[in-house]
Short mmCIF file of C-alpha atoms in Angstrom, two decimals:
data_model
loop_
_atom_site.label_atom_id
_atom_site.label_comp_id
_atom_site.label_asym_id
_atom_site.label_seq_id
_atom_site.Cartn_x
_atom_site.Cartn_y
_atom_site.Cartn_z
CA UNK A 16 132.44 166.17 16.37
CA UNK A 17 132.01 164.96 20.05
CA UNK A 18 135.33 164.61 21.91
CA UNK A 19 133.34 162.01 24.18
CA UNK A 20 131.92 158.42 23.81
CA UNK A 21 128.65 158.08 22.35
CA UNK A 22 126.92 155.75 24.33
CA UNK A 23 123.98 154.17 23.18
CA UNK A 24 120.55 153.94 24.94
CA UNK A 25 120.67 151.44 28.27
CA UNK A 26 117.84 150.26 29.87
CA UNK A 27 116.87 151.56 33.50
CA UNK A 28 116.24 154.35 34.97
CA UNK A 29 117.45 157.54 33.20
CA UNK A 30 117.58 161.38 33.75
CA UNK A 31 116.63 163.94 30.27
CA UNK A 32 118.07 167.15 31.00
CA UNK A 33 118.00 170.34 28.82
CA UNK A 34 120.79 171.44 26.95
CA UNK A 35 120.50 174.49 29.05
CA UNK A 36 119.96 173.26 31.75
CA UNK A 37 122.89 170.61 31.72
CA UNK A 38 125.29 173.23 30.83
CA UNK A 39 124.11 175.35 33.80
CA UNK A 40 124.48 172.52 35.98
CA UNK A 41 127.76 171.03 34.66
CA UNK A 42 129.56 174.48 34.80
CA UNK A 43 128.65 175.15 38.59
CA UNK A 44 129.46 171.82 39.70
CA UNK A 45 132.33 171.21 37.61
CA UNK A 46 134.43 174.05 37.29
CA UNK A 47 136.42 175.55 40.62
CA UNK A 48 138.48 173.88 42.93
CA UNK A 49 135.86 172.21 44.75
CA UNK A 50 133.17 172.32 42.32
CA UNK A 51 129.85 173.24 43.46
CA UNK A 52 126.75 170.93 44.68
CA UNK A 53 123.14 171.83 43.33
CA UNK A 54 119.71 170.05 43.27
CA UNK A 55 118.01 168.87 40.58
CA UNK A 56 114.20 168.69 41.13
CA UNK A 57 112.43 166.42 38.18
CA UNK A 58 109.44 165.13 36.86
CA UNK A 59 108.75 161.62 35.64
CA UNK A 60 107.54 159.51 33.15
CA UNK A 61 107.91 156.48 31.18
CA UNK A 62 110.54 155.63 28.42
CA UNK A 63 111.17 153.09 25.87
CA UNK A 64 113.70 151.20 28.37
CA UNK A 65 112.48 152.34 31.43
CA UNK A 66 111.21 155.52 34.49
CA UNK A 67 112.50 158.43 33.28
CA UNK A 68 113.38 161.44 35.21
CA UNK A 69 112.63 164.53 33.73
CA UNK A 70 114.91 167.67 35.36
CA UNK A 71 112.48 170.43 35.69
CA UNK A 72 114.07 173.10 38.19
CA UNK A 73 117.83 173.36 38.95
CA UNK A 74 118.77 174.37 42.46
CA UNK A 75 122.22 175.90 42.60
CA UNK A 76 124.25 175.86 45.99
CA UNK A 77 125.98 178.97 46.84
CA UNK A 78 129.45 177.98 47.92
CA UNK A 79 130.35 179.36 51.57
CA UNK A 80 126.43 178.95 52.04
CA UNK A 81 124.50 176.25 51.19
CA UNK A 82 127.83 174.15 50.09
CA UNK A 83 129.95 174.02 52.62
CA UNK A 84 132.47 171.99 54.31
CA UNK A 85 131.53 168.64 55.71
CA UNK A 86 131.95 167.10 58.88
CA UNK A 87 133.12 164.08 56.93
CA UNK A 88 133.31 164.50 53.29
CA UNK A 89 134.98 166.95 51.51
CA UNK A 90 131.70 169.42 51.03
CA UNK A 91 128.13 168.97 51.73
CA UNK A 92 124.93 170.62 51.01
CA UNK A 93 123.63 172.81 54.72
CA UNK A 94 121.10 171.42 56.37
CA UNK A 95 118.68 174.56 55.35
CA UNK A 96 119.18 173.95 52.00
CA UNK A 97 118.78 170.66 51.77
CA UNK A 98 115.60 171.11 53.89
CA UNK A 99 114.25 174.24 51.68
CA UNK A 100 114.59 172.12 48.55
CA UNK A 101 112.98 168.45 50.15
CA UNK A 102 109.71 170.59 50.93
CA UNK A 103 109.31 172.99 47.79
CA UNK A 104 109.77 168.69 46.13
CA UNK A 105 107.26 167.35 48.55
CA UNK A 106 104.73 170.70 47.94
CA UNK A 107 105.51 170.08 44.02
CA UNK A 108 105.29 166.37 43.58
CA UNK A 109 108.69 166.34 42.26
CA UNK A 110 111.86 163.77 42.58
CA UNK A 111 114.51 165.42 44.27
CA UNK A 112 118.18 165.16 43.44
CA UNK A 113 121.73 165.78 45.23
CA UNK A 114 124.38 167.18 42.84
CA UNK A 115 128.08 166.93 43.40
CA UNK A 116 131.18 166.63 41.11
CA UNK A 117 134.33 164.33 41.51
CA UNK A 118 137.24 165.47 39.28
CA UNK A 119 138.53 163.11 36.45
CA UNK A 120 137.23 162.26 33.09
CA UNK A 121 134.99 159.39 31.67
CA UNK A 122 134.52 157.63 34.52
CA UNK A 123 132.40 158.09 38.00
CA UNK A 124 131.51 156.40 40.78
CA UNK A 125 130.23 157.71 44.46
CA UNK A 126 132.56 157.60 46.72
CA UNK A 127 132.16 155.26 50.22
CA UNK A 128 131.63 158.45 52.29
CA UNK A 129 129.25 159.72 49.27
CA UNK A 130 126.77 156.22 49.94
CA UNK A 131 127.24 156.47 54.00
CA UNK A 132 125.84 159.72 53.54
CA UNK A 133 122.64 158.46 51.29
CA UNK A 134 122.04 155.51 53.89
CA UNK A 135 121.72 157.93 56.41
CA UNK A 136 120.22 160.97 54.65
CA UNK A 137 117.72 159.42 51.92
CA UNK A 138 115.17 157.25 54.08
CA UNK A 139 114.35 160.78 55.92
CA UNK A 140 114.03 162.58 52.90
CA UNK A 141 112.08 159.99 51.26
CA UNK A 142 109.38 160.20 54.04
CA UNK A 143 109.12 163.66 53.67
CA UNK A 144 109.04 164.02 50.09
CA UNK A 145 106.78 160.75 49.30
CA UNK A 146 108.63 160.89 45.61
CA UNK A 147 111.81 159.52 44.23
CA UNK A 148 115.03 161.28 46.19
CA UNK A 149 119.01 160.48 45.64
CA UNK A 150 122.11 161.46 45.04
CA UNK A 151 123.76 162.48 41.45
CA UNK A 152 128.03 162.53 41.04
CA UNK A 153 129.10 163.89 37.75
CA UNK A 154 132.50 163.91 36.20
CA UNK A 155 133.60 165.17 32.72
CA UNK A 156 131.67 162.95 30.16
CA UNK A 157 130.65 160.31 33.12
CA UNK A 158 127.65 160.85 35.46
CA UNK A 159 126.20 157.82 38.16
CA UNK A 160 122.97 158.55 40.08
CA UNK A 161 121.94 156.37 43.39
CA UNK A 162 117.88 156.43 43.31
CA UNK A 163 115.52 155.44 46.03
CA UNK A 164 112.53 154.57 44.92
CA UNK A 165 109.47 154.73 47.09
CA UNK A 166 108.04 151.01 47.74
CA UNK A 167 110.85 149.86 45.16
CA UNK A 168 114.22 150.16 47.11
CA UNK A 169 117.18 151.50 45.53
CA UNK A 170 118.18 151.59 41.93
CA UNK A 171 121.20 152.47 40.10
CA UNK A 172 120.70 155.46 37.42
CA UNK A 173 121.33 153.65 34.06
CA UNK A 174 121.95 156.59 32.19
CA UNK A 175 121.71 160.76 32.08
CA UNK A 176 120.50 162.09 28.85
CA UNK A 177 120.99 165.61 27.38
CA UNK A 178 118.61 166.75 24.90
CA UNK A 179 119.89 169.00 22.36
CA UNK A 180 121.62 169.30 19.21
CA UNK A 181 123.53 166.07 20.11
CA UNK A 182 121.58 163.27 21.95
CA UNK A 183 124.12 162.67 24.81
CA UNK A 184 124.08 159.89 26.96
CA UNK A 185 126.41 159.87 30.07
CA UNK A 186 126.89 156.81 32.31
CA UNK A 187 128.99 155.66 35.02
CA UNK A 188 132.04 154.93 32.21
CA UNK A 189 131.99 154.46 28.27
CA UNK A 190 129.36 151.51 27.30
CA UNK A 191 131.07 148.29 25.72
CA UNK A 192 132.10 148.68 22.24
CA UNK A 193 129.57 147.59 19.63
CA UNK A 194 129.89 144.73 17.57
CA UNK A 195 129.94 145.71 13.86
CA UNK A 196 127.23 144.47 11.60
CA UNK A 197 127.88 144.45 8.01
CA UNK A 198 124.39 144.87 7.03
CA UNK A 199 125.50 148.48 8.44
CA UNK A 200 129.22 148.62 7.03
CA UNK A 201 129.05 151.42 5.03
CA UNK A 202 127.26 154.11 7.11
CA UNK A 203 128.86 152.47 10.41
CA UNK A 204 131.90 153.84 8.62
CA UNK A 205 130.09 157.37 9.33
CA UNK A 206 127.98 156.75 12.83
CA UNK A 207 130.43 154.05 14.46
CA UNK A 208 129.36 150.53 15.65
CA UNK A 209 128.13 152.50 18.95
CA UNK A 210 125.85 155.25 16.53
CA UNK A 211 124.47 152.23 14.59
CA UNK A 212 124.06 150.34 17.61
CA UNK A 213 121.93 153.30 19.24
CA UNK A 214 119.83 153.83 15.68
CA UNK A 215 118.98 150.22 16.73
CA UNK A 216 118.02 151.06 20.12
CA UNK A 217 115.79 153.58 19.50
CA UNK A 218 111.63 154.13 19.36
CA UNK A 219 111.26 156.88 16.74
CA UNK A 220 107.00 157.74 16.02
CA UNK A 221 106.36 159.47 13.06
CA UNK A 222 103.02 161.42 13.36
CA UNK A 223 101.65 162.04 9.57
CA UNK A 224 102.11 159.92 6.78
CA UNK A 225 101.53 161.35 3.77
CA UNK A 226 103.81 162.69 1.10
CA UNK A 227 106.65 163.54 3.78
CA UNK A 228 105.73 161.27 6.37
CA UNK A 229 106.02 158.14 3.80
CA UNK A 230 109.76 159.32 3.31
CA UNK A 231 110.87 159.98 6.47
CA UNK A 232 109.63 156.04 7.45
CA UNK A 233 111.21 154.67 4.56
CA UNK A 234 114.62 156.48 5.60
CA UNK A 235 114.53 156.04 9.47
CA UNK A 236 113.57 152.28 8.78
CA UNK A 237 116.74 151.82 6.23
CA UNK A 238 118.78 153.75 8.72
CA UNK A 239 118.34 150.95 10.83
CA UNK A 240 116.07 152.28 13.58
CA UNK A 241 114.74 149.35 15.84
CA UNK A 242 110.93 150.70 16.36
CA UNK A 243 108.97 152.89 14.27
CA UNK A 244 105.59 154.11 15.43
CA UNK A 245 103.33 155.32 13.29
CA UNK A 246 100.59 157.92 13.60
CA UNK A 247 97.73 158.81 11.13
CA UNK A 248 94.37 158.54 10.78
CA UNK A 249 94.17 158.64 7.07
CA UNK A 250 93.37 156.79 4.52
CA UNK A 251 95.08 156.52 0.82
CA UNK A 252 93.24 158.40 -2.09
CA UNK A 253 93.98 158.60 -5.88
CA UNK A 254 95.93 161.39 -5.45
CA UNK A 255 98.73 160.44 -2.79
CA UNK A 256 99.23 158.03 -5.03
CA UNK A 257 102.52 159.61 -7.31
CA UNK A 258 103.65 160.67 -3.56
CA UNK A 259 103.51 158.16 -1.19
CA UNK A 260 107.09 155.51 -1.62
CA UNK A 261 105.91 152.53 -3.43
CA UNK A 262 101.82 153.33 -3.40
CA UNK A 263 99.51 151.24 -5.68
CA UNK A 264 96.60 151.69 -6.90
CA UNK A 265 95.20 148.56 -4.53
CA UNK A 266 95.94 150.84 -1.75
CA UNK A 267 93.18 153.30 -2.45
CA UNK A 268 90.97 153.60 0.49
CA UNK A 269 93.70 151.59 2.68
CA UNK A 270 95.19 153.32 5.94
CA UNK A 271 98.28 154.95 5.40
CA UNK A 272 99.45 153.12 8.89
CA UNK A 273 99.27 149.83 7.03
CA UNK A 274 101.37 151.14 3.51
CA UNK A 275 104.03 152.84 5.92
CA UNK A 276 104.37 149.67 8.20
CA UNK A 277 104.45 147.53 4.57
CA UNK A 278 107.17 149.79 3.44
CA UNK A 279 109.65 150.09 6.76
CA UNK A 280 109.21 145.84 6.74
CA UNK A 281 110.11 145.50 3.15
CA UNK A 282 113.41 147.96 3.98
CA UNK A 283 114.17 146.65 7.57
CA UNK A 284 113.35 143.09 8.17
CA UNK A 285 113.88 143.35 11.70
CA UNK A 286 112.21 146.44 12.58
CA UNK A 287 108.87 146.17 15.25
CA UNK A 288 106.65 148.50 13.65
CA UNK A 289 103.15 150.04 16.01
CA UNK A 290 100.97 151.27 13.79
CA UNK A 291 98.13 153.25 15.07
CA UNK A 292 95.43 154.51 12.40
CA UNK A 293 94.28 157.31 14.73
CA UNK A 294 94.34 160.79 15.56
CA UNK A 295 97.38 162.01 17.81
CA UNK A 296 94.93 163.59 20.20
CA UNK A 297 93.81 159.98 20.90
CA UNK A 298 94.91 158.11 24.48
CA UNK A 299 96.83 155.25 22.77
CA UNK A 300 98.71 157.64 20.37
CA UNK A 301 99.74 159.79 23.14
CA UNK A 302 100.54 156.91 25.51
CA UNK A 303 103.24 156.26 22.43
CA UNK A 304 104.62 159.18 21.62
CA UNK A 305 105.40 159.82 25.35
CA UNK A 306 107.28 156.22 25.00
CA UNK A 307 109.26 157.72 21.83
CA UNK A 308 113.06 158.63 21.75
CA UNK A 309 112.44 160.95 18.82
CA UNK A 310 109.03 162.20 16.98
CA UNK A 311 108.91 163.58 13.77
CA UNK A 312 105.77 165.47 12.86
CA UNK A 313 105.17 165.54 9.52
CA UNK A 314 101.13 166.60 9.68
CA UNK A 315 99.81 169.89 8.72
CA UNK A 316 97.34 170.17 10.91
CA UNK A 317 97.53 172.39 14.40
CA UNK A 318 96.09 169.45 16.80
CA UNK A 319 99.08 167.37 15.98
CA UNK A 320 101.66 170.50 16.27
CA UNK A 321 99.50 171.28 19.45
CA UNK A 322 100.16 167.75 21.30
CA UNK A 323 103.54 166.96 19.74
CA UNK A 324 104.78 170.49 21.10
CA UNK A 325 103.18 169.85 24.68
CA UNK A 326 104.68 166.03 24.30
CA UNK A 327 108.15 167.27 23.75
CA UNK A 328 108.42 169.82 26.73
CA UNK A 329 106.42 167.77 29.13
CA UNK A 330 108.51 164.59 28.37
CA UNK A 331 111.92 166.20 27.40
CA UNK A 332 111.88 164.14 24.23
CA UNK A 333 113.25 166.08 20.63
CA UNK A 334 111.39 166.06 17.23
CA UNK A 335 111.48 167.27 14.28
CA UNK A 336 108.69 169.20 12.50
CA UNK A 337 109.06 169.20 8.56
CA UNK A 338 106.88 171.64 6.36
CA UNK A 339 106.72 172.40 2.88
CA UNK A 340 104.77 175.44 1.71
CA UNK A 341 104.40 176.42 -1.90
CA UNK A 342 102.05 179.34 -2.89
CA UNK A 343 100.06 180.25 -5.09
CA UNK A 344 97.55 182.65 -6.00
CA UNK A 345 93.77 182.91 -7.31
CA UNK A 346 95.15 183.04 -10.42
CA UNK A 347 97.61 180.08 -10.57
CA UNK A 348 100.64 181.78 -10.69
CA UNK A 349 103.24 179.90 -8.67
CA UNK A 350 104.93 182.46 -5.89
CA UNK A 351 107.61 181.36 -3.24
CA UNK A 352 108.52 177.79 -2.10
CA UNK A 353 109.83 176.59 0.91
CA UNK A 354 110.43 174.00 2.66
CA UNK A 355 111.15 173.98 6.68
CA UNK A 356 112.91 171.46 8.94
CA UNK A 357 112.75 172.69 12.49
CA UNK A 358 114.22 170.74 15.51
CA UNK A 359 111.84 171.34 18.57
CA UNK A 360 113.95 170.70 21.67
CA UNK A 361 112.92 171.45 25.66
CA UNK A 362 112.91 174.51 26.53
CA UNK A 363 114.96 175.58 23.15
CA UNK A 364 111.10 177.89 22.06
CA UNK A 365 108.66 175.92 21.16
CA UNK A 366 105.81 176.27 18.61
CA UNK A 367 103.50 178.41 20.70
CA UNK A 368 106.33 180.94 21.01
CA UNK A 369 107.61 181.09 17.29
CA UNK A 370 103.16 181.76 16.39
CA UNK A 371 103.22 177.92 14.67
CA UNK A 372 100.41 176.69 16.18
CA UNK A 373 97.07 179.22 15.36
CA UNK A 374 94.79 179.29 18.02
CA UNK A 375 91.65 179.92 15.78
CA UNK A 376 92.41 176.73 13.56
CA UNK A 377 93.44 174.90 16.51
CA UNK A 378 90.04 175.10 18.17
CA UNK A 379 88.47 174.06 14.71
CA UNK A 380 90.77 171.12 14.36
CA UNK A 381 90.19 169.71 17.93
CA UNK A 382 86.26 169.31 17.04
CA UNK A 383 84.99 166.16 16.43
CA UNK A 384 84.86 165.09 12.82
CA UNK A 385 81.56 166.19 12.04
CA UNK A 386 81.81 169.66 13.29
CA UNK A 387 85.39 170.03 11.61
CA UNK A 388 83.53 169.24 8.38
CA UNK A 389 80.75 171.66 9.71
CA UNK A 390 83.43 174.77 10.24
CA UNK A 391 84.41 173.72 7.04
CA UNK A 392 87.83 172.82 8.12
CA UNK A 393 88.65 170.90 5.14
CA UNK A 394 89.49 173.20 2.60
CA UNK A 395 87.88 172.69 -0.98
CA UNK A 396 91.48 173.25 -2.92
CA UNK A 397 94.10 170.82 -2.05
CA UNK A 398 97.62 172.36 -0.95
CA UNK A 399 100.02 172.03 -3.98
CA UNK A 400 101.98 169.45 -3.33
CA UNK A 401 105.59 167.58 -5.24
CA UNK A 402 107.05 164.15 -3.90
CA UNK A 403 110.54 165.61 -5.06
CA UNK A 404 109.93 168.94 -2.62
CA UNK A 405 108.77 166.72 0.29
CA UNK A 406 112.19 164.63 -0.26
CA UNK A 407 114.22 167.56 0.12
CA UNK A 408 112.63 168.54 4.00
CA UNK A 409 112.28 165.14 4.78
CA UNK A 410 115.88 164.33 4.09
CA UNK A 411 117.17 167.16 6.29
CA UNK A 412 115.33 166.29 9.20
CA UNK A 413 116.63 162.95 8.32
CA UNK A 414 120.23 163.99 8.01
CA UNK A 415 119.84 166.13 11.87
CA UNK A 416 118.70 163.01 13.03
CA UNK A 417 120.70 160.70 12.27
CA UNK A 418 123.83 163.12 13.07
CA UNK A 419 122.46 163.62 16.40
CA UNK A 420 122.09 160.28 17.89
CA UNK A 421 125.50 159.91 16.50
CA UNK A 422 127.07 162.45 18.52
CA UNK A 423 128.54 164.59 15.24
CA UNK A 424 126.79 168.09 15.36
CA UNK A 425 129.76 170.08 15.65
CA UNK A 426 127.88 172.69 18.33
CA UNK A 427 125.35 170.54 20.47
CA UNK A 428 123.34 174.13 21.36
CA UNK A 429 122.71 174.69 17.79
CA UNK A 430 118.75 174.39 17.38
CA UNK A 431 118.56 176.58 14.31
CA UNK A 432 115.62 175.65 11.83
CA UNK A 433 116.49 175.00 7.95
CA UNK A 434 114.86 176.41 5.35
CA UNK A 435 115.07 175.66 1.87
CA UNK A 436 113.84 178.28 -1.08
CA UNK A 437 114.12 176.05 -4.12
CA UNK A 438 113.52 178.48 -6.66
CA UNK A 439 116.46 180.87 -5.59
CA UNK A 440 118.44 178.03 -4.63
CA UNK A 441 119.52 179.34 -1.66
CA UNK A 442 119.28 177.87 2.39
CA UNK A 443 118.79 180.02 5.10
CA UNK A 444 118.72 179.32 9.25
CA UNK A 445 116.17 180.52 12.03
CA UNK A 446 117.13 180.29 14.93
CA UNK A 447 114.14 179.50 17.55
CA UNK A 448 112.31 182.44 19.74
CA UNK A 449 111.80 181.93 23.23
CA UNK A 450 109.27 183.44 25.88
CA UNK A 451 110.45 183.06 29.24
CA UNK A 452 107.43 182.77 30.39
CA UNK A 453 105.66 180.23 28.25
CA UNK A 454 103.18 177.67 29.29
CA UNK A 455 105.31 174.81 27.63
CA UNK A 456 108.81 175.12 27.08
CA UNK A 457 109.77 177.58 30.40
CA UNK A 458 110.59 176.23 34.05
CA UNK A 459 107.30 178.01 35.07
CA UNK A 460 105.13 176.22 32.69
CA UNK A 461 104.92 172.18 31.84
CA UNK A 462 108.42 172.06 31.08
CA UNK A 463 109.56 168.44 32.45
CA UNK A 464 106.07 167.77 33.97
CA UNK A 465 106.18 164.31 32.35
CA UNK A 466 102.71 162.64 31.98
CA UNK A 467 99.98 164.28 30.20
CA UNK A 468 97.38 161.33 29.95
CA UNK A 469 96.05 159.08 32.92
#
């Protein structure tokens, strides 16, 4: 369990980091007896709650070198540095970040020498850069960020997030406490007011509802999440029916968008619900998945693992990809079954480098409809498929979920996949492959990029 405050989402600016990335950075500038300063080059984008910052490339300061003493602070970033980073952000489009460490624990704040030093620094570096530049001050479990926004002014950093097996949020010191709500007693009793209060908090898009999808909506809405988007461009047939949570037979021909968003209003009175009956290739469902805190991606097909994988490392945003295969042969004769719950964090391997997404069937499943059904895309036999099965993925990726936001994961870096075999009873973990040089998840490729749509 996390030996630090979980504070839930705030509204503002915030900074996603990499677990791997934020331990780099923590580690050099928090450890020795003067810490270490660094630069923190980022992306953006645009969040549930606010701009987001998306920390692409970390910059590290040798000490003796690039960190050295100041001429009124304690240490300071050299002048070379300092201008060696401004131009590769200017040349790259990118925000640009000062990194420095105060000692303490749970609380931070720059120091009067610290904001001297922005007032005279930042206005330069601004009209150099043309992008967002400022100054970052970490402490254990604490983190405060002074922005300055081109055409905007300055602007406090509400909040740092690290995206792994935990979703961490650091600010300045520990938010409020939460006021209980008794709706939530019992699994408050599990999450704490502040967990519940984030499941609140949160956008969560779930991108395929069919057999799994229809679970995973009826659980995050009961959880208590605040706003469920949902993606599919499907409509209900005779035989979703013993499948799909609380399907009737008036729902034949009726888009699966409008069951799910009748089912997470019947369990969660208060939820806002966007329901968009369309593929996840389209504009408006990218535009909301970008806007997500969370996606699950419960469709089979590879143009949603395609754009939810390119979503997640271009936005720094985690999801959750549940599968269920079950095979069987010519014959009939039932052979393995498995089901698979994989966490897809940034720059954790992605689905390009673990061979999920097939190229062949991707270019297929990008056609328009008519010339899918002409590459006969849509396969004549149905895929085997048991509501019971689909409960037991969807209610892992459920459980990781809901753990996560929580802060309980005993190891944050753990990004091992689940797999169930139902037959031999027995559960297994994968851990995620990684190519360093990927397109998506690696600091060469889109990793942090932020927007992928106009």
């Amino acid at each position: 369990m996390a030996d630090y405050t979980m504070n839930p989402p705030a509204p503002g600016w915030s900074l996603a980091f990499p677990q791997d990335m934020w331990d780099e950075l923590a580690d050099h500038v928090l450890t020795g007896p003067g810490g270490g300063g660094a630069v923190v080059l980022a992306g953006t984008s645009t969040g549930p709650r606010g701009q987001r910052l998306l920390a692409r490339q970390l910059i590290l300061a040798q000490d003796g070198i690039d960190y050295v003493p100041g001429t009124i602070g304690h240490h300071a970033l050299s002048a070379s540095f300092v201008r060696d980073a401004i131009v590769r952000a200017r040349d790259e489009g990118l925000a640009y970040l000062a990194v420095h460490g105060h000692l303490g624990r749970d609380r931070v704040r720059f120091s009067p020498v610290d904001l001297t030093s922005h007032e005279r620094g930042y206005p330069a570096l601004q009209q150099i850069s043309g992008q967002v530049v400022g100054g970052l001050v970490l402490a254990e479990n604490a983190a405060a960020g002074d922005l300055w926004i081109p055409g905007q002014g300055r602007e406090p950093l509400a909040e740092v997030v690290v995206v792994g097996g935990n979703l961490r949020r650091l600010r300045p010191e520990p938010a409020a406490a939460s006021a209980a709500d008794p709706l939530y007693d019992r699994q408050a009793r599990v999450f704490g007011d502040r967990g519940q209060e984030s499941l609140r908090h949160l956008t969560v898009a779930v991108v395929g509802l069919g057999g799994v999808g229809s679970i995973l909506v009826e659980g995050l809405a009961r959880l208590g999440v605040g706003h469920l988007v949902l993606i599919d461009d499907d409509t209900v047939d005779e035989t979703n029916l013993p499948r799909l949570l609380a399907a009737e037979p008036t729902d034949i021909r009726a888009p699966k968008t409008e069951l799910a968003e009748r089912n997470a209003r019947r369990a969660n009175a208060n939820i806002k619900v966007t329901a968009i009956p369309e593929r996840v290739e389209q504009p408006r469902a990218l535009r909301a998945l970008e806007k997500s805190d969370w996606i699950f991606l419960a469709a089979d097909g590879d143009a949603a693992r395609y754009w939810v994988n390119a979503v997640v490392h271009q936005h720094l945003l985690p999801a959750t990809q549940v599968g269920i295969k079950i095979r069987v042969d010519d014959a009939g004769v039932v052979g393995q079954i498995h089901t698979a719950t994989r966490l897809i964090t940034p720059s954790a391997g992605c689905l390009w480098c673990n061979g999920l997404v097939d190229p062949a069937r991707l270019a297929v499943d990008m056609l328009p409809a008519q010339q899918r059904a002409a590459a006969d895309y849509v396969p004549e036999v149905p895929a085997p498929s048991v509501i019971t099965l689909n409960m037991l993925a969807a209610a892992e990726g459920l459980n990781h979920f809901a753990l996560a936001v929580a802060g309980l994961h005993d190891d944050p870096t753990d990004q091992d996949s689940v797999l169930h075999r139902p037959r031999s009873r027995s559960r297994h973990l994968q851990s995620p492959r990684r190519d360093a040089t990927c397109r998506w998840c690696s600091v060469s490729g889109m990793l942090g990029r932020g927007r992928l749509t106009g």
